[in-house]
Amino acid sequence: MAGIWRALVLVVGLAAMACVAQLNESYEEIVREALQIFNHGQRGQPLFGLLEAFPQPSLNSTRTLLKFRIKETVCLSGQLQRQPQECAFKEGGEERSCSGVFSIRTHYRILLVNCRPRQPEVLRKKRSAGSSEAAASEVDTSKLPPVVRDMYEKAKYDIIANILRNF
């Protein structure tokens, strides 16, 4: 009888380890999944392929920050289920900078990604504080030092995660 209990405990332990191992996805797998979801929303548009990924330090075992760049490829979405890594990048194609957060909760996974077009530097006119145009909703973080930019991104995703935690 003791042998059966040992075998049962071993099987349960191995099953638990397999479940935990399945939750620990690599950074590359998470970025690949984010890109797949982004391309899924591009019906009839060019697919985007991964240019480069910038692994971020993991905040904890359940949350990972994402930062990567993507570029248009010559393939269109819906063409025979082609994968973006099989397609050549489009010459002069649009590039986008993506950032996001991947989080694992008890019964579900959360993947938030925002991909913005990379824009060349634009000369801006100076606005007065009383101007109606002064209420710009976007913050230009490209000119901030990397440490400050990372703190800003972390705070932004901490706020999102705290909001989602309440649901």
Short mmCIF file of N, CA, C and O in Angstrom, two decimals, residues 6-144:
data_model
loop_
_atom_site.label_atom_id
_atom_site.label_comp_id
_atom_site.label_asym_id
_atom_site.label_seq_id
_atom_site.Cartn_x
_atom_site.Cartn_y
_atom_site.Cartn_z
N ARG A 6 3.38 6.17 -2.71
CA ARG A 6 4.60 6.82 -3.24
C ARG A 6 4.45 7.10 -4.72
O ARG A 6 4.82 8.17 -5.21
N ALA A 7 3.95 6.13 -5.46
CA ALA A 7 3.75 6.30 -6.90
C ALA A 7 2.75 7.42 -7.17
O ALA A 7 2.94 8.26 -8.07
N LEU A 8 1.66 7.47 -6.39
CA LEU A 8 0.65 8.51 -6.56
C LEU A 8 1.23 9.89 -6.27
O LEU A 8 1.00 10.86 -7.02
N VAL A 9 2.01 10.01 -5.19
CA VAL A 9 2.64 11.29 -4.85
C VAL A 9 3.61 11.71 -5.95
O VAL A 9 3.68 12.88 -6.34
N LEU A 10 4.36 10.75 -6.51
CA LEU A 10 5.29 11.05 -7.59
C LEU A 10 4.55 11.56 -8.83
O LEU A 10 4.95 12.56 -9.43
N VAL A 11 3.47 10.91 -9.19
CA VAL A 11 2.68 11.32 -10.37
C VAL A 11 2.10 12.71 -10.16
O VAL A 11 2.15 13.56 -11.04
N VAL A 12 1.52 12.97 -8.98
CA VAL A 12 0.96 14.29 -8.70
C VAL A 12 2.05 15.36 -8.72
O VAL A 12 1.86 16.44 -9.26
N GLY A 13 3.21 15.05 -8.15
CA GLY A 13 4.33 16.00 -8.17
C GLY A 13 4.79 16.31 -9.57
O GLY A 13 5.03 17.47 -9.92
N LEU A 14 4.92 15.29 -10.42
CA LEU A 14 5.32 15.52 -11.80
C LEU A 14 4.27 16.32 -12.57
O LEU A 14 4.61 17.19 -13.38
N ALA A 15 3.00 16.05 -12.33
CA ALA A 15 1.94 16.80 -12.99
C ALA A 15 1.98 18.27 -12.57
O ALA A 15 1.81 19.17 -13.40
N ALA A 16 2.21 18.51 -11.29
CA ALA A 16 2.30 19.90 -10.81
C ALA A 16 3.50 20.61 -11.43
O ALA A 16 3.40 21.78 -11.82
N MET A 17 4.62 19.92 -11.53
CA MET A 17 5.81 20.52 -12.15
C MET A 17 5.56 20.84 -13.62
O MET A 17 6.00 21.87 -14.13
N ALA A 18 4.84 19.96 -14.31
CA ALA A 18 4.53 20.20 -15.72
C ALA A 18 3.65 21.43 -15.87
O ALA A 18 3.83 22.23 -16.78
N CYS A 19 2.69 21.61 -14.96
CA CYS A 19 1.82 22.78 -15.01
C CYS A 19 2.60 24.06 -14.76
O CYS A 19 2.40 25.06 -15.43
N VAL A 20 3.50 24.04 -13.79
CA VAL A 20 4.32 25.21 -13.49
C VAL A 20 5.24 25.52 -14.65
O VAL A 20 5.41 26.68 -15.05
N ALA A 21 5.83 24.50 -15.25
CA ALA A 21 6.74 24.72 -16.38
C ALA A 21 5.99 25.31 -17.56
O ALA A 21 6.53 26.11 -18.32
N GLN A 22 4.71 24.95 -17.72
CA GLN A 22 3.93 25.46 -18.83
C GLN A 22 3.65 26.95 -18.64
O GLN A 22 3.53 27.69 -19.61
N LEU A 23 3.54 27.43 -17.39
CA LEU A 23 3.27 28.83 -17.13
C LEU A 23 4.48 29.72 -17.41
O LEU A 23 4.34 30.89 -17.69
N ASN A 24 5.68 29.19 -17.30
CA ASN A 24 6.90 29.97 -17.47
C ASN A 24 7.30 30.04 -18.93
O ASN A 24 8.15 29.29 -19.39
N GLU A 25 6.68 30.94 -19.66
CA GLU A 25 7.02 31.11 -21.06
C GLU A 25 8.26 31.99 -21.17
O GLU A 25 8.48 32.87 -20.34
N SER A 26 9.04 31.77 -22.21
CA SER A 26 10.23 32.60 -22.40
C SER A 26 9.82 33.96 -22.96
O SER A 26 8.72 34.13 -23.51
N TYR A 27 10.71 34.92 -22.82
CA TYR A 27 10.46 36.27 -23.32
C TYR A 27 10.17 36.24 -24.82
O TYR A 27 9.26 36.90 -25.30
N GLU A 28 10.94 35.44 -25.57
CA GLU A 28 10.77 35.35 -27.02
C GLU A 28 9.40 34.80 -27.38
O GLU A 28 8.76 35.26 -28.32
N GLU A 29 8.91 33.80 -26.62
CA GLU A 29 7.59 33.24 -26.88
C GLU A 29 6.49 34.26 -26.63
O GLU A 29 5.52 34.35 -27.39
N ILE A 30 6.65 35.06 -25.59
CA ILE A 30 5.66 36.08 -25.27
C ILE A 30 5.63 37.16 -26.36
O ILE A 30 4.56 37.57 -26.81
N VAL A 31 6.81 37.60 -26.81
CA VAL A 31 6.88 38.60 -27.88
C VAL A 31 6.28 38.03 -29.17
O VAL A 31 5.54 38.72 -29.87
N ARG A 32 6.58 36.78 -29.46
CA ARG A 32 6.02 36.13 -30.66
C ARG A 32 4.49 36.09 -30.59
O ARG A 32 3.80 36.36 -31.57
N GLU A 33 3.95 35.79 -29.42
CA GLU A 33 2.50 35.76 -29.24
C GLU A 33 1.90 37.16 -29.39
O GLU A 33 0.86 37.34 -30.02
N ALA A 34 2.57 38.18 -28.85
CA ALA A 34 2.10 39.56 -28.98
C ALA A 34 2.08 39.97 -30.45
O ALA A 34 1.11 40.60 -30.91
N LEU A 35 3.11 39.61 -31.21
CA LEU A 35 3.17 39.93 -32.62
C LEU A 35 2.08 39.21 -33.40
O LEU A 35 1.45 39.79 -34.30
N GLN A 36 1.81 37.97 -33.04
CA GLN A 36 0.76 37.20 -33.69
C GLN A 36 -0.60 37.86 -33.47
O GLN A 36 -1.40 37.99 -34.40
N ILE A 37 -0.86 38.31 -32.26
CA ILE A 37 -2.12 38.98 -31.94
C ILE A 37 -2.21 40.30 -32.70
O ILE A 37 -3.26 40.65 -33.25
N PHE A 38 -1.11 41.06 -32.75
CA PHE A 38 -1.10 42.32 -33.48
C PHE A 38 -1.41 42.09 -34.96
O PHE A 38 -2.24 42.78 -35.55
N ASN A 39 -0.76 41.09 -35.57
CA ASN A 39 -0.98 40.80 -36.99
C ASN A 39 -2.39 40.28 -37.25
O ASN A 39 -2.93 40.47 -38.34
N HIS A 40 -2.99 39.63 -36.27
CA HIS A 40 -4.35 39.10 -36.45
C HIS A 40 -5.35 40.23 -36.71
O HIS A 40 -6.31 40.05 -37.43
N GLY A 41 -5.09 41.39 -36.14
CA GLY A 41 -5.96 42.55 -36.33
C GLY A 41 -5.68 43.32 -37.60
O GLY A 41 -6.30 44.35 -37.85
N GLN A 42 -4.77 42.88 -38.43
CA GLN A 42 -4.35 43.58 -39.64
C GLN A 42 -5.01 42.98 -40.89
O GLN A 42 -4.36 42.83 -41.90
N ARG A 43 -6.26 42.64 -40.85
CA ARG A 43 -6.94 41.99 -41.99
C ARG A 43 -6.69 42.74 -43.29
O ARG A 43 -6.99 43.92 -43.41
N GLY A 44 -6.11 42.03 -44.28
CA GLY A 44 -5.86 42.61 -45.59
C GLY A 44 -4.69 43.58 -45.64
O GLY A 44 -4.41 44.15 -46.68
N GLN A 45 -4.02 43.79 -44.53
CA GLN A 45 -2.89 44.71 -44.44
C GLN A 45 -1.59 43.91 -44.42
O GLN A 45 -1.60 42.71 -44.19
N PRO A 46 -0.46 44.58 -44.63
CA PRO A 46 0.82 43.86 -44.55
C PRO A 46 1.06 43.31 -43.14
O PRO A 46 0.70 43.93 -42.15
N LEU A 47 1.67 42.13 -43.10
CA LEU A 47 2.07 41.55 -41.82
C LEU A 47 3.29 42.32 -41.30
O LEU A 47 4.06 42.87 -42.09
N PHE A 48 3.46 42.34 -40.00
CA PHE A 48 4.63 42.94 -39.40
C PHE A 48 5.52 41.83 -38.87
O PHE A 48 5.03 40.84 -38.33
N GLY A 49 6.82 42.00 -39.04
CA GLY A 49 7.80 41.04 -38.54
C GLY A 49 8.64 41.68 -37.45
O GLY A 49 8.78 42.90 -37.37
N LEU A 50 9.23 40.84 -36.62
CA LEU A 50 10.04 41.31 -35.50
C LEU A 50 11.40 41.78 -35.99
O LEU A 50 12.13 41.04 -36.63
N LEU A 51 11.73 43.05 -35.70
CA LEU A 51 13.06 43.59 -36.00
C LEU A 51 14.02 43.26 -34.87
O LEU A 51 15.09 42.69 -35.10
N GLU A 52 13.65 43.65 -33.66
CA GLU A 52 14.48 43.32 -32.50
C GLU A 52 13.66 43.40 -31.22
O GLU A 52 12.69 44.14 -31.15
N ALA A 53 14.05 42.60 -30.27
CA ALA A 53 13.39 42.58 -28.96
C ALA A 53 14.41 43.02 -27.92
O ALA A 53 15.59 42.71 -28.02
N PHE A 54 13.94 43.75 -26.95
CA PHE A 54 14.79 44.25 -25.87
C PHE A 54 14.31 43.63 -24.56
O PHE A 54 13.42 44.17 -23.92
N PRO A 55 14.87 42.49 -24.17
CA PRO A 55 14.42 41.85 -22.92
C PRO A 55 14.54 42.81 -21.74
O PRO A 55 15.55 43.47 -21.57
N GLN A 56 13.46 42.87 -20.97
CA GLN A 56 13.40 43.75 -19.82
C GLN A 56 13.55 42.90 -18.56
O GLN A 56 13.22 41.72 -18.56
N PRO A 57 14.04 43.50 -17.48
CA PRO A 57 14.13 42.73 -16.24
C PRO A 57 12.72 42.35 -15.78
O PRO A 57 11.81 43.16 -15.82
N SER A 58 12.55 41.10 -15.36
CA SER A 58 11.26 40.62 -14.91
C SER A 58 10.93 41.25 -13.57
O SER A 58 11.76 41.27 -12.66
N LEU A 59 9.71 41.79 -13.45
CA LEU A 59 9.32 42.44 -12.20
C LEU A 59 9.09 41.41 -11.10
O LEU A 59 9.43 41.63 -9.96
N ASN A 60 8.50 40.29 -11.46
CA ASN A 60 8.33 39.17 -10.55
C ASN A 60 7.98 37.96 -11.39
O ASN A 60 7.99 38.02 -12.61
N SER A 61 7.64 36.85 -10.75
CA SER A 61 7.41 35.61 -11.49
C SER A 61 6.11 35.63 -12.29
O SER A 61 5.91 34.79 -13.16
N THR A 62 5.23 36.60 -12.03
CA THR A 62 3.95 36.62 -12.74
C THR A 62 3.81 37.77 -13.72
O THR A 62 2.84 37.84 -14.44
N ARG A 63 4.78 38.68 -13.79
CA ARG A 63 4.65 39.84 -14.67
C ARG A 63 5.96 40.14 -15.39
O ARG A 63 7.02 40.17 -14.76
N THR A 64 5.87 40.36 -16.70
CA THR A 64 7.04 40.64 -17.52
C THR A 64 6.77 41.87 -18.38
O THR A 64 5.74 41.94 -19.05
N LEU A 65 7.70 42.82 -18.39
CA LEU A 65 7.60 43.98 -19.28
C LEU A 65 8.11 43.59 -20.66
O LEU A 65 9.08 42.84 -20.79
N LEU A 66 7.48 44.14 -21.70
CA LEU A 66 7.86 43.85 -23.07
C LEU A 66 8.29 45.13 -23.77
O LEU A 66 7.71 46.19 -23.55
N LYS A 67 9.30 45.01 -24.62
CA LYS A 67 9.74 46.13 -25.44
C LYS A 67 10.38 45.55 -26.68
O LYS A 67 11.34 44.77 -26.59
N PHE A 68 9.83 45.91 -27.86
CA PHE A 68 10.36 45.37 -29.11
C PHE A 68 9.97 46.29 -30.28
O PHE A 68 9.12 47.17 -30.11
N ARG A 69 10.63 46.08 -31.41
CA ARG A 69 10.35 46.86 -32.63
C ARG A 69 9.91 45.91 -33.73
O ARG A 69 10.46 44.81 -33.87
N ILE A 70 8.95 46.36 -34.54
CA ILE A 70 8.45 45.56 -35.66
C ILE A 70 8.48 46.39 -36.93
O ILE A 70 8.56 47.61 -36.88
N LYS A 71 8.44 45.69 -38.08
CA LYS A 71 8.46 46.38 -39.37
C LYS A 71 7.57 45.63 -40.35
O LYS A 71 7.42 44.41 -40.27
N GLU A 72 6.99 46.39 -41.29
CA GLU A 72 6.13 45.80 -42.32
C GLU A 72 6.92 44.81 -43.17
O GLU A 72 8.09 45.03 -43.46
N THR A 73 6.23 43.74 -43.56
CA THR A 73 6.82 42.77 -44.48
C THR A 73 6.08 42.85 -45.82
O THR A 73 5.08 43.55 -45.95
N VAL A 74 6.56 42.09 -46.80
CA VAL A 74 5.93 42.09 -48.12
C VAL A 74 4.68 41.22 -48.16
O VAL A 74 3.91 41.27 -49.11
N CYS A 75 4.45 40.41 -47.13
CA CYS A 75 3.29 39.51 -47.08
C CYS A 75 2.07 40.24 -46.53
O CYS A 75 2.18 41.07 -45.64
N LEU A 76 0.91 39.88 -47.06
CA LEU A 76 -0.35 40.42 -46.55
C LEU A 76 -0.99 39.40 -45.63
O LEU A 76 -0.84 38.19 -45.82
N SER A 77 -1.72 39.90 -44.62
CA SER A 77 -2.41 38.97 -43.73
C SER A 77 -3.50 38.26 -44.51
O SER A 77 -4.10 38.81 -45.43
N GLY A 78 -3.71 37.01 -44.17
CA GLY A 78 -4.71 36.22 -44.87
C GLY A 78 -4.14 35.43 -46.03
O GLY A 78 -4.85 34.67 -46.67
N GLN A 79 -2.86 35.59 -46.35
CA GLN A 79 -2.23 34.86 -47.45
C GLN A 79 -1.76 33.50 -46.96
O GLN A 79 -0.67 33.37 -46.42
N LEU A 80 -2.58 32.48 -47.10
CA LEU A 80 -2.21 31.10 -46.83
C LEU A 80 -1.57 30.91 -45.45
O LEU A 80 -0.63 30.15 -45.30
N GLN A 81 -2.04 31.65 -44.44
CA GLN A 81 -1.56 31.48 -43.07
C GLN A 81 -0.03 31.59 -42.95
O GLN A 81 0.61 30.83 -42.24
N ARG A 82 0.58 32.49 -43.69
CA ARG A 82 2.04 32.65 -43.64
C ARG A 82 2.46 33.28 -42.33
O ARG A 82 1.77 34.11 -41.77
N GLN A 83 3.63 32.88 -41.87
CA GLN A 83 4.20 33.43 -40.65
C GLN A 83 5.07 34.64 -41.03
O GLN A 83 5.76 34.62 -42.04
N PRO A 84 5.08 35.70 -40.21
CA PRO A 84 5.87 36.89 -40.54
C PRO A 84 7.36 36.62 -40.68
O PRO A 84 8.02 37.26 -41.49
N GLN A 85 7.89 35.64 -39.93
CA GLN A 85 9.32 35.36 -40.03
C GLN A 85 9.69 34.73 -41.36
O GLN A 85 10.86 34.68 -41.73
N GLU A 86 8.70 34.27 -42.13
CA GLU A 86 8.95 33.70 -43.46
C GLU A 86 8.97 34.77 -44.54
O GLU A 86 9.32 34.48 -45.68
N CYS A 87 8.61 35.99 -44.21
CA CYS A 87 8.47 37.07 -45.19
C CYS A 87 9.62 38.07 -45.08
O CYS A 87 10.09 38.36 -43.98
N ALA A 88 10.01 38.60 -46.22
CA ALA A 88 11.06 39.63 -46.24
C ALA A 88 10.47 40.96 -45.79
O ALA A 88 9.28 41.23 -45.99
N PHE A 89 11.31 41.79 -45.18
CA PHE A 89 10.85 43.12 -44.78
C PHE A 89 10.66 43.99 -46.02
O PHE A 89 11.42 43.92 -46.99
N LYS A 90 9.63 44.81 -45.99
CA LYS A 90 9.31 45.72 -47.08
C LYS A 90 10.31 46.88 -47.05
O LYS A 90 10.53 47.49 -46.00
N GLU A 91 10.91 47.18 -48.20
CA GLU A 91 11.86 48.29 -48.27
C GLU A 91 11.10 49.60 -48.02
O GLU A 91 10.10 49.87 -48.68
N GLY A 92 11.56 50.36 -47.06
CA GLY A 92 10.88 51.60 -46.69
C GLY A 92 9.59 51.36 -45.94
O GLY A 92 8.77 52.26 -45.81
N GLY A 93 9.39 50.13 -45.44
CA GLY A 93 8.16 49.79 -44.72
C GLY A 93 8.07 50.50 -43.38
O GLY A 93 9.06 50.94 -42.81
N GLU A 94 6.86 50.58 -42.89
CA GLU A 94 6.60 51.25 -41.63
C GLU A 94 7.21 50.46 -40.46
O GLU A 94 7.11 49.25 -40.41
N GLU A 95 7.85 51.19 -39.56
CA GLU A 95 8.40 50.59 -38.35
C GLU A 95 7.57 51.06 -37.17
O GLU A 95 7.07 52.19 -37.16
N ARG A 96 7.42 50.19 -36.19
CA ARG A 96 6.68 50.53 -34.99
C ARG A 96 7.46 50.11 -33.76
O ARG A 96 8.13 49.09 -33.76
N SER A 97 7.36 50.92 -32.73
CA SER A 97 7.96 50.60 -31.43
C SER A 97 6.84 50.10 -30.53
O SER A 97 5.82 50.76 -30.38
N CYS A 98 7.06 48.93 -29.95
CA CYS A 98 6.02 48.31 -29.13
C CYS A 98 6.50 48.18 -27.69
O CYS A 98 7.67 47.90 -27.44
N SER A 99 5.58 48.36 -26.78
CA SER A 99 5.84 48.13 -25.37
C SER A 99 4.59 47.52 -24.77
O SER A 99 3.49 47.69 -25.29
N GLY A 100 4.78 46.79 -23.70
CA GLY A 100 3.62 46.15 -23.09
C GLY A 100 3.99 45.42 -21.83
O GLY A 100 5.10 45.51 -21.32
N VAL A 101 3.01 44.67 -21.33
CA VAL A 101 3.20 43.89 -20.13
C VAL A 101 2.46 42.56 -20.30
O VAL A 101 1.39 42.50 -20.90
N PHE A 102 3.09 41.50 -19.82
CA PHE A 102 2.50 40.17 -19.82
C PHE A 102 2.37 39.74 -18.38
O PHE A 102 3.32 39.83 -17.61
N SER A 103 1.17 39.31 -17.99
CA SER A 103 0.93 38.96 -16.61
C SER A 103 0.17 37.65 -16.54
O SER A 103 -0.69 37.38 -17.35
N ILE A 104 0.52 36.84 -15.55
CA ILE A 104 -0.17 35.58 -15.32
C ILE A 104 -0.91 35.68 -14.00
O ILE A 104 -0.32 36.00 -12.97
N ARG A 105 -2.21 35.44 -14.05
CA ARG A 105 -3.04 35.39 -12.85
C ARG A 105 -3.45 33.95 -12.62
O ARG A 105 -3.15 33.07 -13.42
N THR A 106 -4.19 33.70 -11.59
CA THR A 106 -4.54 32.33 -11.21
C THR A 106 -5.15 31.53 -12.35
O THR A 106 -4.72 30.43 -12.64
N HIS A 107 -6.14 32.09 -13.02
CA HIS A 107 -6.86 31.33 -14.04
C HIS A 107 -6.78 31.95 -15.43
O HIS A 107 -7.45 31.47 -16.35
N TYR A 108 -6.02 33.00 -15.61
CA TYR A 108 -5.96 33.64 -16.92
C TYR A 108 -4.64 34.37 -17.12
O TYR A 108 -3.90 34.62 -16.19
N ARG A 109 -4.37 34.69 -18.39
CA ARG A 109 -3.16 35.42 -18.76
C ARG A 109 -3.58 36.76 -19.36
O ARG A 109 -4.57 36.83 -20.08
N ILE A 110 -2.79 37.80 -19.10
CA ILE A 110 -3.08 39.13 -19.63
C ILE A 110 -1.88 39.56 -20.46
O ILE A 110 -0.74 39.50 -20.00
N LEU A 111 -2.16 40.01 -21.67
CA LEU A 111 -1.11 40.51 -22.56
C LEU A 111 -1.57 41.86 -23.10
O LEU A 111 -2.53 41.93 -23.86
N LEU A 112 -0.93 42.92 -22.65
CA LEU A 112 -1.24 44.28 -23.11
C LEU A 112 -0.06 44.78 -23.92
O LEU A 112 1.06 44.80 -23.43
N VAL A 113 -0.32 45.19 -25.15
CA VAL A 113 0.75 45.68 -26.02
C VAL A 113 0.26 46.92 -26.76
O VAL A 113 -0.89 46.98 -27.21
N ASN A 114 1.14 47.89 -26.88
CA ASN A 114 0.85 49.10 -27.63
C ASN A 114 1.98 49.30 -28.64
O ASN A 114 3.14 49.41 -28.25
N CYS A 115 1.64 49.34 -29.93
CA CYS A 115 2.63 49.54 -30.98
C CYS A 115 2.35 50.86 -31.68
O CYS A 115 1.31 51.03 -32.31
N ARG A 116 3.29 51.77 -31.55
CA ARG A 116 3.13 53.10 -32.15
C ARG A 116 4.10 53.26 -33.32
O ARG A 116 5.25 52.81 -33.24
N PRO A 117 3.64 53.91 -34.38
CA PRO A 117 4.54 54.17 -35.51
C PRO A 117 5.73 55.02 -35.06
O PRO A 117 5.58 55.93 -34.25
N ARG A 118 6.89 54.65 -35.57
CA ARG A 118 8.08 55.46 -35.28
C ARG A 118 8.03 56.65 -36.21
O ARG A 118 7.94 56.52 -37.42
N GLN A 119 8.10 57.84 -35.63
CA GLN A 119 8.00 59.05 -36.42
C GLN A 119 9.32 59.80 -36.39
O GLN A 119 9.99 59.84 -35.37
N PRO A 120 9.68 60.40 -37.53
CA PRO A 120 10.90 61.22 -37.54
C PRO A 120 10.71 62.45 -36.66
O PRO A 120 9.59 62.85 -36.36
N GLU A 121 11.82 63.02 -36.24
CA GLU A 121 11.77 64.22 -35.42
C GLU A 121 11.03 65.34 -36.17
O GLU A 121 11.29 65.61 -37.32
N VAL A 122 10.10 65.95 -35.50
CA VAL A 122 9.30 67.02 -36.09
C VAL A 122 9.54 68.28 -35.28
O VAL A 122 9.55 68.24 -34.05
N LEU A 123 9.75 69.39 -35.98
CA LEU A 123 9.89 70.66 -35.28
C LEU A 123 8.52 71.07 -34.75
O LEU A 123 7.54 71.04 -35.47
N ARG A 124 8.48 71.43 -33.48
CA ARG A 124 7.22 71.80 -32.87
C ARG A 124 7.23 73.27 -32.54
O ARG A 124 8.24 73.83 -32.17
N LYS A 125 6.04 73.88 -32.68
CA LYS A 125 5.95 75.28 -32.30
C LYS A 125 5.73 75.39 -30.81
O LYS A 125 5.14 74.50 -30.18
N LYS A 126 6.22 76.44 -30.22
CA LYS A 126 6.10 76.64 -28.79
C LYS A 126 4.69 77.14 -28.50
O LYS A 126 4.18 78.03 -29.16
N ARG A 127 4.08 76.53 -27.49
CA ARG A 127 2.72 76.90 -27.11
C ARG A 127 2.75 77.63 -25.78
O ARG A 127 3.53 77.32 -24.91
N SER A 128 1.83 78.54 -25.63
CA SER A 128 1.72 79.21 -24.35
C SER A 128 0.85 78.38 -23.42
O SER A 128 0.07 77.54 -23.85
N ALA A 129 0.98 78.61 -22.12
CA ALA A 129 0.22 77.84 -21.14
C ALA A 129 -1.27 78.07 -21.28
O ALA A 129 -2.07 77.20 -20.96
N GLY A 130 -1.69 79.22 -21.76
CA GLY A 130 -3.11 79.53 -21.90
C GLY A 130 -3.72 79.00 -23.18
O GLY A 130 -4.91 79.13 -23.40
N SER A 131 -2.93 78.42 -24.04
CA SER A 131 -3.42 77.95 -25.33
C SER A 131 -4.37 76.77 -25.17
O SER A 131 -4.19 75.93 -24.30
N SER A 132 -5.37 76.69 -26.03
CA SER A 132 -6.30 75.56 -25.98
C SER A 132 -5.63 74.28 -26.46
O SER A 132 -6.11 73.19 -26.18
N GLU A 133 -4.53 74.40 -27.19
CA GLU A 133 -3.81 73.24 -27.67
C GLU A 133 -2.82 72.71 -26.63
O GLU A 133 -2.17 71.70 -26.85
N ALA A 134 -2.70 73.36 -25.51
CA ALA A 134 -1.71 72.99 -24.50
C ALA A 134 -2.03 71.69 -23.79
O ALA A 134 -1.20 71.13 -23.11
N ALA A 135 -3.22 71.19 -23.94
CA ALA A 135 -3.62 69.97 -23.24
C ALA A 135 -3.26 68.74 -24.06
O ALA A 135 -4.12 67.96 -24.42
N ALA A 136 -2.00 68.58 -24.37
CA ALA A 136 -1.56 67.41 -25.13
C ALA A 136 -1.62 66.18 -24.23
O ALA A 136 -1.14 66.19 -23.12
N SER A 137 -2.20 65.09 -24.75
CA SER A 137 -2.38 63.90 -23.92
C SER A 137 -1.16 62.99 -23.95
O SER A 137 -1.03 62.13 -23.11
N GLU A 138 -0.29 63.13 -24.90
CA GLU A 138 0.88 62.25 -25.03
C GLU A 138 2.12 62.91 -24.45
O GLU A 138 2.32 64.12 -24.58
N VAL A 139 2.95 62.11 -23.84
CA VAL A 139 4.21 62.57 -23.28
C VAL A 139 5.33 62.05 -24.17
O VAL A 139 5.39 60.86 -24.46
N ASP A 140 6.21 62.94 -24.64
CA ASP A 140 7.33 62.53 -25.48
C ASP A 140 8.47 62.07 -24.58
O ASP A 140 9.16 62.87 -23.96
N THR A 141 8.65 60.73 -24.50
CA THR A 141 9.67 60.17 -23.62
C THR A 141 10.99 59.92 -24.33
O THR A 141 11.95 59.51 -23.70
N SER A 142 11.05 60.19 -25.62
CA SER A 142 12.26 59.88 -26.38
C SER A 142 13.46 60.72 -25.96
O SER A 142 14.61 60.32 -26.16
N LYS A 143 13.21 61.89 -25.37
CA LYS A 143 14.32 62.76 -24.98
C LYS A 143 14.70 62.61 -23.51
O LYS A 143 15.60 63.28 -23.04
N LEU A 144 14.02 61.71 -22.82
CA LEU A 144 14.34 61.48 -21.40
C LEU A 144 15.51 60.53 -21.28
O LEU A 144 15.72 59.67 -22.14
#
